[in-house]
XYZ file of C-alpha atoms in Angstrom:
569
model
C -36.405 -0.403 28.300
C -33.165 -1.606 25.694
C -35.293 -4.845 25.143
C -37.772 -2.514 22.739
C -34.178 -1.854 20.740
C -32.114 -3.858 18.611
C -28.699 -3.283 16.557
C -28.561 -4.253 13.414
C -25.679 -4.121 11.048
C -25.231 -2.161 7.897
C -23.020 -3.194 5.361
C -22.356 0.683 3.298
C -21.566 -1.095 0.469
C -24.983 -1.979 -0.255
C -26.195 1.332 -1.635
C -29.674 1.941 0.626
C -27.616 1.397 3.513
C -25.308 4.127 2.693
C -27.845 6.188 1.345
C -29.732 5.568 4.768
C -26.865 6.414 6.907
C -25.651 9.046 5.246
C -28.961 10.783 5.885
C -29.454 9.957 9.056
C -25.736 11.940 9.802
C -26.789 14.493 7.588
C -29.701 15.211 10.059
C -27.565 15.124 12.854
C -25.360 17.670 11.925
C -22.573 15.192 10.785
C -20.380 13.243 7.686
C -19.697 9.845 6.626
C -16.306 8.812 6.527
C -14.919 5.595 5.396
C -15.087 2.977 7.849
C -15.062 -1.102 8.007
C -17.764 -1.619 10.005
C -21.355 0.408 10.251
C -23.955 -0.808 13.147
C -27.212 1.292 13.964
C -29.976 0.811 16.840
C -33.478 0.339 15.452
C -36.902 -0.392 17.698
C -37.823 -3.631 16.309
C -40.201 -4.023 13.680
C -38.729 -0.498 12.236
C -36.489 0.699 9.620
C -36.187 4.057 11.482
C -32.529 4.253 12.364
C -32.685 5.716 16.016
C -28.653 6.209 16.509
C -25.572 4.684 14.303
C -21.460 4.207 14.850
C -18.529 2.646 12.658
C -15.088 1.649 13.113
C -12.195 2.013 11.541
C -9.440 -0.103 12.394
C -8.988 0.634 16.067
C -11.162 3.979 15.769
C -14.873 4.542 16.664
C -16.347 7.071 13.527
C -19.623 8.811 13.207
C -21.564 7.875 16.330
C -24.752 9.779 16.528
C -27.849 9.458 17.958
C -31.257 11.116 16.894
C -32.320 14.448 17.863
C -35.941 13.104 18.716
C -34.317 10.567 21.366
C -31.038 11.841 22.918
C -31.308 9.160 25.246
C -27.110 8.662 27.352
C -28.237 4.584 27.493
C -28.926 4.420 24.052
C -25.638 6.028 22.605
C -23.801 3.727 25.263
C -25.725 0.794 24.207
C -24.460 1.659 20.773
C -20.906 2.272 22.443
C -20.427 -1.002 24.249
C -21.909 -3.171 21.043
C -18.750 -1.400 19.073
C -16.411 -1.468 21.329
C -17.146 -5.574 21.513
C -17.317 -5.436 17.873
C -14.092 -4.189 17.731
C -12.058 -6.663 20.745
C -13.772 -9.623 18.528
C -11.328 -8.177 15.918
C -8.430 -8.528 18.060
C -8.392 -4.639 19.310
C -7.594 -4.499 23.057
C -7.983 -0.539 23.127
C -10.680 1.388 20.844
C -9.885 5.216 20.262
C -12.316 8.104 19.259
C -11.960 11.421 17.648
C -15.222 13.744 19.013
C -16.193 17.377 20.192
C -15.186 18.374 23.617
C -18.923 18.878 24.957
C -19.105 14.666 24.067
C -16.228 14.215 26.957
C -18.575 12.877 29.301
C -20.642 10.407 27.973
C -17.690 8.919 26.530
C -15.676 9.137 29.927
C -19.423 7.015 31.297
C -18.180 4.418 28.721
C -14.813 3.991 30.401
C -12.790 6.232 27.869
C -10.451 9.065 29.011
C -8.902 12.320 27.458
C -5.255 11.852 25.918
C -5.044 14.941 23.503
C -7.324 18.071 23.227
C -7.420 21.121 21.168
C -10.133 23.841 21.010
C -13.046 21.503 18.633
C -11.922 17.978 19.111
C -10.414 15.494 21.850
C -8.930 11.989 21.361
C -10.228 9.475 23.703
C -9.324 5.640 24.374
C -10.674 2.992 26.540
C -7.865 1.228 27.392
C -3.716 1.296 28.532
C -2.678 1.550 25.119
C -0.639 4.758 25.261
C 0.631 4.275 28.831
C 2.322 0.548 27.355
C 3.139 2.839 24.344
C 5.073 5.395 26.778
C 6.399 2.833 28.991
C 8.389 1.324 25.877
C 9.770 4.405 24.855
C 10.870 4.910 28.393
C 13.293 1.932 27.872
C 14.985 3.710 25.679
C 15.727 6.866 27.070
C 18.942 8.186 27.244
C 20.822 10.675 29.202
C 21.889 14.055 27.859
C 20.256 16.425 25.168
C 18.255 14.478 23.117
C 16.060 15.206 19.991
C 13.568 13.730 17.801
C 12.225 13.562 14.563
C 8.849 11.998 13.588
C 8.589 11.064 9.760
C 7.218 9.082 7.629
C 9.299 7.831 5.291
C 7.225 6.825 2.367
C 9.851 5.375 0.885
C 13.474 6.230 3.026
C 15.236 8.784 1.000
C 18.578 10.638 1.145
C 16.482 13.560 2.111
C 15.307 11.958 5.412
C 18.875 10.215 6.002
C 20.457 14.347 5.523
C 17.763 15.195 8.202
C 18.632 12.417 10.921
C 22.711 12.656 10.352
C 22.257 17.068 10.572
C 19.926 16.419 13.669
C 21.841 13.819 14.829
C 25.362 15.431 14.749
C 23.354 18.433 17.317
C 22.440 16.118 20.355
C 23.584 13.469 22.700
C 21.219 11.039 21.345
C 18.530 11.190 18.378
C 15.268 9.035 18.556
C 13.177 8.909 15.839
C 9.705 7.252 14.983
C 7.803 6.815 12.482
C 3.737 7.184 11.550
C 2.148 3.680 12.151
C -0.554 3.994 10.011
C -0.609 1.773 6.840
C -2.235 4.626 4.427
C 1.079 4.901 2.797
C 2.323 3.342 -0.435
C 4.969 1.074 1.415
C 3.677 -0.467 4.542
C 4.536 0.201 7.918
C 6.628 -2.602 8.273
C 8.474 -1.470 4.932
C 9.223 1.833 5.711
C 10.685 0.683 9.567
C 13.215 -1.402 7.380
C 14.350 1.270 5.612
C 14.752 3.824 8.166
C 16.453 0.901 10.260
C 18.854 0.264 7.043
C 19.517 3.507 6.898
C 20.437 4.678 10.327
C 23.236 1.819 10.469
C 26.097 4.338 10.254
C 24.601 6.885 12.996
C 25.566 5.324 16.178
C 23.811 7.376 18.473
C 20.396 7.539 16.704
C 17.742 4.952 17.658
C 14.911 4.076 15.366
C 11.940 3.617 17.890
C 8.770 1.453 17.251
C 6.102 3.714 15.874
C 2.570 3.431 17.475
C -0.878 4.682 16.328
C -0.503 7.945 18.521
C 0.927 9.978 15.824
C -2.450 11.890 14.498
C -2.368 12.367 10.887
C -4.358 13.516 8.162
C -5.055 9.889 7.458
C -6.488 8.954 10.106
C -8.278 11.687 11.745
C -11.887 12.271 11.218
C -13.910 15.278 10.126
C -16.947 14.478 10.204
C -18.251 16.504 13.692
C -16.317 19.621 12.544
C -18.967 22.141 11.135
C -16.269 23.252 8.824
C -14.277 20.918 6.782
C -11.235 23.825 6.442
C -10.665 23.459 10.178
C -9.442 19.772 9.515
C -5.931 20.845 9.048
C -5.618 22.756 11.962
C -7.376 20.809 14.290
C -5.518 17.445 13.642
C -2.238 19.013 13.919
C -3.118 20.375 17.465
C -4.418 17.134 18.795
C -1.114 15.868 17.608
C 1.094 18.303 19.094
C -0.554 18.154 22.773
C -0.464 14.229 22.638
C 3.368 14.607 21.643
C 4.220 17.026 24.332
C 2.219 15.821 27.029
C 2.704 11.624 26.416
C 5.826 11.277 24.016
C 8.461 13.876 24.436
C 8.174 13.309 28.352
C 8.981 9.190 27.841
C 11.706 9.912 25.838
C 13.046 12.979 27.879
C 13.648 15.257 24.671
C 13.766 18.569 24.467
C 14.122 19.603 20.972
C 11.850 18.085 17.611
C 14.100 18.405 14.370
C 11.902 19.022 11.314
C 12.868 19.500 7.156
C 11.805 22.672 5.597
C 9.008 21.969 3.288
C 8.493 24.055 0.133
C 6.062 21.965 -1.193
C 3.312 19.745 0.909
C 0.637 22.414 2.218
C 0.065 20.294 5.246
C 3.513 19.493 6.508
C 4.515 23.265 6.156
C 1.438 24.507 8.354
C 2.551 21.586 10.921
C 5.727 23.069 11.082
C 4.657 26.632 11.263
C 2.089 25.713 14.374
C 4.381 23.564 16.011
C 7.396 26.497 16.059
C 3.788 28.415 17.964
C 4.158 26.156 20.757
C 5.601 27.604 23.555
C 6.682 24.533 25.377
C 8.356 22.910 22.657
C 11.991 23.799 21.038
C 11.482 22.386 17.384
C 14.892 23.179 14.898
C 13.975 23.484 11.292
C 16.813 22.343 9.104
C 17.274 22.843 5.482
C 15.987 20.473 3.038
C 18.736 18.596 0.879
C 18.116 19.925 -2.809
C 14.744 18.956 -3.655
C 14.736 15.736 -2.460
C 11.374 14.524 -1.831
C 9.397 10.845 -1.332
C 6.593 11.913 -3.573
C 9.171 12.500 -6.302
C 10.272 9.027 -5.230
C 6.839 7.518 -5.824
C 5.792 9.386 -8.893
C 9.046 8.039 -10.715
C 8.431 6.034 -13.840
C 11.973 5.161 -13.994
C 14.843 3.750 -11.781
C 17.280 5.529 -13.342
C 16.417 8.433 -11.671
C 15.502 7.093 -8.329
C 18.621 5.825 -7.967
C 19.735 9.336 -6.783
C 17.296 10.367 -4.673
C 17.573 6.873 -2.519
C 20.143 5.538 -0.112
C 21.014 2.580 -1.535
C 19.335 0.373 1.260
C 16.006 1.859 0.104
C 16.168 0.389 -3.739
C 15.313 -3.061 -2.883
C 12.005 -2.049 -1.677
C 12.093 0.476 -4.574
C 12.897 -2.157 -7.319
C 10.141 -4.265 -5.965
C 7.169 -1.674 -6.117
C 8.312 -1.136 -9.289
C 7.823 -4.647 -10.069
C 4.781 -5.204 -8.656
C 3.877 -1.502 -10.436
C 3.895 -3.461 -13.579
C 1.765 -6.704 -12.592
C -0.962 -3.891 -11.792
C -0.845 -2.201 -14.815
C -1.272 -5.373 -16.770
C -4.218 -5.981 -14.516
C -5.651 -2.503 -15.108
C -5.502 -2.918 -18.785
C -9.214 -2.580 -19.586
C -10.871 -4.411 -22.009
C -8.298 -7.484 -22.164
C -9.203 -10.241 -24.170
C -10.176 -13.635 -21.797
C -8.269 -12.003 -18.805
C -9.044 -10.431 -15.617
C -9.126 -6.818 -16.139
C -11.247 -3.872 -14.243
C -14.757 -4.734 -15.977
C -14.782 -8.336 -15.826
C -12.977 -11.896 -15.127
C -12.535 -12.883 -18.292
C -12.312 -16.990 -18.475
C -11.769 -17.001 -15.170
C -14.746 -18.122 -12.744
C -12.247 -18.021 -9.455
C -11.048 -15.322 -9.704
C -11.261 -11.291 -10.096
C -9.593 -7.523 -9.798
C -10.223 -7.672 -6.551
C -8.612 -10.848 -5.906
C -5.570 -10.153 -8.461
C -5.146 -6.990 -6.451
C -5.062 -9.206 -2.807
C -2.564 -11.407 -4.979
C 0.087 -8.502 -5.921
C 0.140 -6.646 -2.614
C 0.746 -10.182 -0.700
C 3.555 -10.670 -2.753
C 4.761 -7.404 -2.100
C 7.217 -8.454 0.722
C 8.984 -11.486 -1.133
C 9.671 -9.189 -3.889
C 11.961 -6.856 -1.749
C 13.653 -10.318 -0.407
C 14.269 -11.342 -3.666
C 15.636 -7.845 -4.057
C 17.943 -8.017 -1.296
C 19.289 -11.143 -1.606
C 20.399 -10.068 -5.249
C 22.091 -6.876 -3.288
C 25.420 -8.665 -3.554
C 28.655 -9.039 -5.376
C 27.791 -12.849 -6.456
C 24.445 -13.718 -7.983
C 22.843 -15.783 -5.433
C 22.323 -19.578 -5.015
C 19.378 -21.896 -6.455
C 18.119 -22.980 -3.015
C 17.819 -19.251 -1.395
C 16.201 -17.938 -4.515
C 13.712 -21.377 -4.516
C 13.360 -21.090 -0.681
C 11.581 -17.480 -1.155
C 9.719 -18.799 -4.175
C 8.195 -21.434 -2.214
C 7.230 -19.193 0.843
C 5.712 -16.579 -1.646
C 3.677 -19.122 -3.529
C 2.139 -20.448 0.153
C 1.655 -16.976 1.119
C -0.094 -15.974 -2.669
C -2.140 -19.365 -1.986
C -3.493 -18.032 1.619
C -4.131 -14.909 0.459
C -6.392 -15.996 -2.483
C -8.050 -18.996 -0.794
C -6.239 -21.458 -2.594
C -6.833 -19.754 -6.155
C -2.887 -19.397 -8.158
C -3.560 -15.789 -9.588
C 0.059 -15.140 -10.221
C 2.592 -17.997 -9.934
C 3.798 -17.565 -13.424
C 4.201 -14.293 -12.984
C 6.128 -14.540 -9.567
C 8.986 -17.091 -11.235
C 9.535 -14.286 -14.477
C 9.253 -11.360 -12.002
C 11.207 -13.051 -9.033
C 14.066 -13.951 -11.064
C 14.494 -10.414 -13.205
C 14.066 -8.759 -10.016
C 17.375 -10.886 -8.366
C 19.024 -10.010 -11.383
C 18.539 -6.346 -11.876
C 19.201 -5.839 -7.907
C 22.558 -7.812 -8.210
C 23.424 -5.474 -11.452
C 22.511 -2.419 -9.096
C 25.129 -3.506 -6.247
C 27.634 -4.475 -8.839
C 27.589 -1.475 -11.586
C 25.083 1.175 -10.296
C 22.958 0.645 -13.090
C 21.226 -2.393 -14.918
C 22.501 -3.014 -18.415
C 20.005 -4.690 -20.741
C 22.300 -7.283 -22.353
C 23.945 -7.945 -18.584
C 20.251 -8.347 -17.100
C 19.760 -10.854 -20.213
C 22.760 -12.798 -19.106
C 22.549 -12.790 -15.009
C 18.536 -14.012 -15.385
C 20.007 -16.764 -17.471
C 22.526 -17.601 -15.394
C 19.708 -17.568 -12.394
C 17.490 -19.974 -14.255
C 20.167 -22.008 -15.415
C 20.419 -22.886 -11.933
C 16.969 -24.151 -11.437
C 15.335 -27.677 -12.448
C 12.162 -27.805 -14.274
C 8.811 -27.906 -12.059
C 7.235 -31.163 -11.842
C 3.020 -31.306 -11.424
C 2.907 -27.925 -13.087
C -0.002 -27.413 -15.752
C 3.079 -26.033 -17.862
C 4.551 -29.245 -17.300
C 1.702 -31.277 -18.193
C 1.842 -29.231 -21.818
C 5.867 -29.211 -22.374
C 4.996 -33.390 -22.226
C 2.831 -33.140 -25.490
C 4.044 -30.841 -27.994
C 7.421 -29.157 -28.413
C 7.327 -25.609 -27.166
C 9.241 -23.562 -25.171
C 8.403 -23.607 -21.132
C 9.056 -21.068 -18.232
C 11.663 -22.024 -17.262
C 13.401 -22.499 -20.801
C 12.755 -18.438 -21.880
C 14.089 -17.718 -18.519
C 17.563 -19.236 -19.918
C 17.270 -18.033 -22.936
C 17.275 -14.490 -21.028
C 13.802 -13.959 -22.286
C 15.410 -13.176 -25.827
C 12.250 -12.713 -27.508
C 10.886 -9.745 -24.681
C 14.151 -8.082 -25.225
C 14.423 -8.680 -29.059
C 10.516 -7.879 -29.620
C 8.261 -6.884 -27.383
C 10.302 -4.205 -25.291
C 11.146 -2.724 -28.207
C 7.980 -2.532 -29.643
C 6.741 -1.167 -26.015
C 9.093 1.530 -26.149
C 8.338 3.055 -29.655
C 4.727 3.165 -29.084
C 4.575 3.804 -25.331
C 3.105 7.384 -26.005
C 0.191 5.535 -27.743
C -3.089 5.604 -25.637
C -3.272 1.458 -26.829
C 0.134 0.796 -25.820
C -0.436 -1.904 -23.307
C -3.205 -3.512 -25.447
C -1.118 -3.567 -28.605
C 1.800 -5.123 -26.697
C -0.171 -7.477 -25.481
C -1.782 -8.459 -28.625
C 2.336 -8.694 -30.030
C 3.255 -11.254 -27.368
C 0.130 -13.272 -27.903
C 0.895 -13.559 -31.951
C 4.642 -14.398 -30.689
C 3.981 -16.614 -27.536
C 3.584 -20.270 -27.319
C 1.250 -19.844 -23.941
C 1.423 -23.046 -22.029
C -1.872 -21.673 -20.337
C -3.215 -21.942 -23.797
C -2.245 -24.783 -24.576
C -3.103 -26.405 -21.398
C -6.986 -25.265 -21.494
C -7.578 -25.131 -24.657
C -4.972 -27.446 -26.900
C -2.579 -26.733 -30.052
C -5.239 -26.143 -32.517
C -6.509 -22.952 -30.572
C -3.457 -21.879 -29.057
C -2.254 -21.364 -32.960
C -5.681 -20.033 -33.646
C -5.258 -17.352 -31.087
C -1.559 -16.233 -32.324
C -3.713 -15.483 -35.718
C -6.408 -13.474 -34.204
C -4.128 -11.603 -32.198
C -2.106 -10.743 -35.085
C -4.933 -9.824 -36.842
C -6.403 -7.304 -34.599
C -2.859 -5.910 -33.622
C -2.831 -5.137 -37.503
C -6.616 -3.410 -37.531
C -7.386 -2.473 -34.222
C -9.988 -1.157 -32.607
C -11.432 -1.230 -28.946
C -14.836 -2.790 -30.163
C -13.157 -5.575 -31.905
C -11.018 -6.054 -28.640
C -13.874 -6.283 -26.597
C -15.487 -8.823 -29.328
C -12.267 -10.849 -29.107
C -13.185 -10.707 -25.192
C -16.074 -11.857 -25.498
C -15.082 -14.569 -28.231
C -12.249 -15.959 -25.346
C -14.707 -16.238 -22.826
C -17.115 -18.324 -24.780
C -14.213 -20.758 -25.911
C -12.625 -20.721 -22.244
C -9.378 -19.246 -23.827
C -7.041 -17.404 -20.980
C -3.666 -15.895 -22.612
C -2.087 -15.783 -18.953
C 1.299 -16.435 -20.088
C 0.857 -12.853 -22.191
C -0.086 -11.508 -19.535
C 2.465 -11.940 -17.170
C 5.041 -11.054 -19.911
C 3.260 -8.248 -20.742
C 4.282 -7.293 -16.715
C 7.660 -8.322 -17.564
C 8.065 -6.030 -20.331
C 6.954 -2.973 -18.803
C 8.925 -3.809 -15.407
C 12.106 -4.446 -17.577
C 11.466 -1.167 -19.796
C 11.354 0.694 -15.832
C 14.773 -0.451 -14.546
C 16.414 -0.051 -17.458
C 14.834 2.648 -19.227
């Protein structure tokens, strides 16, 4: 019978597919939510959708069968396809959030229920939860123990205070992180921050996180009739899973939480948790008004230093560097450069690829910040080693396209120097930052075989290393003051870029177009800065594209200017 049907993937990036799936789900009382993959069942030679379902990482979502054909076999055919697809992508255990009345359908496909609430159940088709609980049981300590579950995005002095206070009240404290990577700081970063920030608490164990912490970010609500039921439903599922599986595995009785004056979902979570008769909850008063959200929103490093422990600072510095790169990338329009609208004079890169590159470099920025977090500047070999590893990772993530090699060099040296000054003095003085950058650059030798090296062999201009050895003199003397004076201008980034273009000997332009064009670019940028309009900037972009001009060096210096402003202001 089922030979009359076929399964087709429906790429939701295509508007017609997106509309078809959205309409089909609506007809069946469901809503479409973000998925990585969506497939549907059709009769052969027909465009009428009979069933559909999707995957978001390891979670099956948006599964529906047409009301005209509520055939359990058809549903199982779809579920089997989604499981096979997930396995082919490396997922060994698939989860599904669904209505309680669908429990038998998924049970017939080898799913079993691991958490339950009135309006939803969580099921999985493997032994993932058992494996995680077995791991937790190996950490089990005798005595009166407690637990904290946190996101730590990033880890603040407030989190550290909560851990210290809770640890003082129990024989042993377990700390578990929400594992989902829906936060600005990745799970690996957050785990590293919490472990480093708890080294001085001897009776605290930071456990590996898992996807068995249900949160607002992971819980799908497509099957709930009322969207307002979402929060209480996901909280009920999470508390049920915790009480039945996580707490027994560790042998804990008390769960510690901090008071929550701002976030409504967290406050509601605490309320429902305290209402559970089978759970003992101890709420600890929040330390001042420190929150991870304030750290994420901070526009200067100086304010952050009073909110996070020293072990978190390298991560914050790295993220501020990445934010500066993203600020330059998102500046639109730009002449000859990749932005939100076009790829400028580049045929091998776009905004998405550049964004991927920035995310890839993040972990190496952290490594560089940690290297500088000492009384003495690190040696050249360690900086070069990290730089080479970062460049390899960047090229691998971009398919061999050099997206940020120049920015990696300038930003990397500055990150190391900044972290060194923070460790040594607790703040960053501009003059001292210049001196440290110059000292680090003095330890490095000129790169060979690069486009910049080829230019330096033909014309008498400063290359990347020479600029660093001068402590980025132009940046501190001209570009940074200009940015500071114009920061409230809606086009401050555009104008600062034009100023840099008018003054910088950009080896990118020299390499692509020669010395005459490089001088012409300076004059054109100076003229546009004197009589700036967005339309004229768009005209310059079209002209640069036609002439294959890309002021990539100026773009790198714009990012560096924004970053140095962030960490010194």
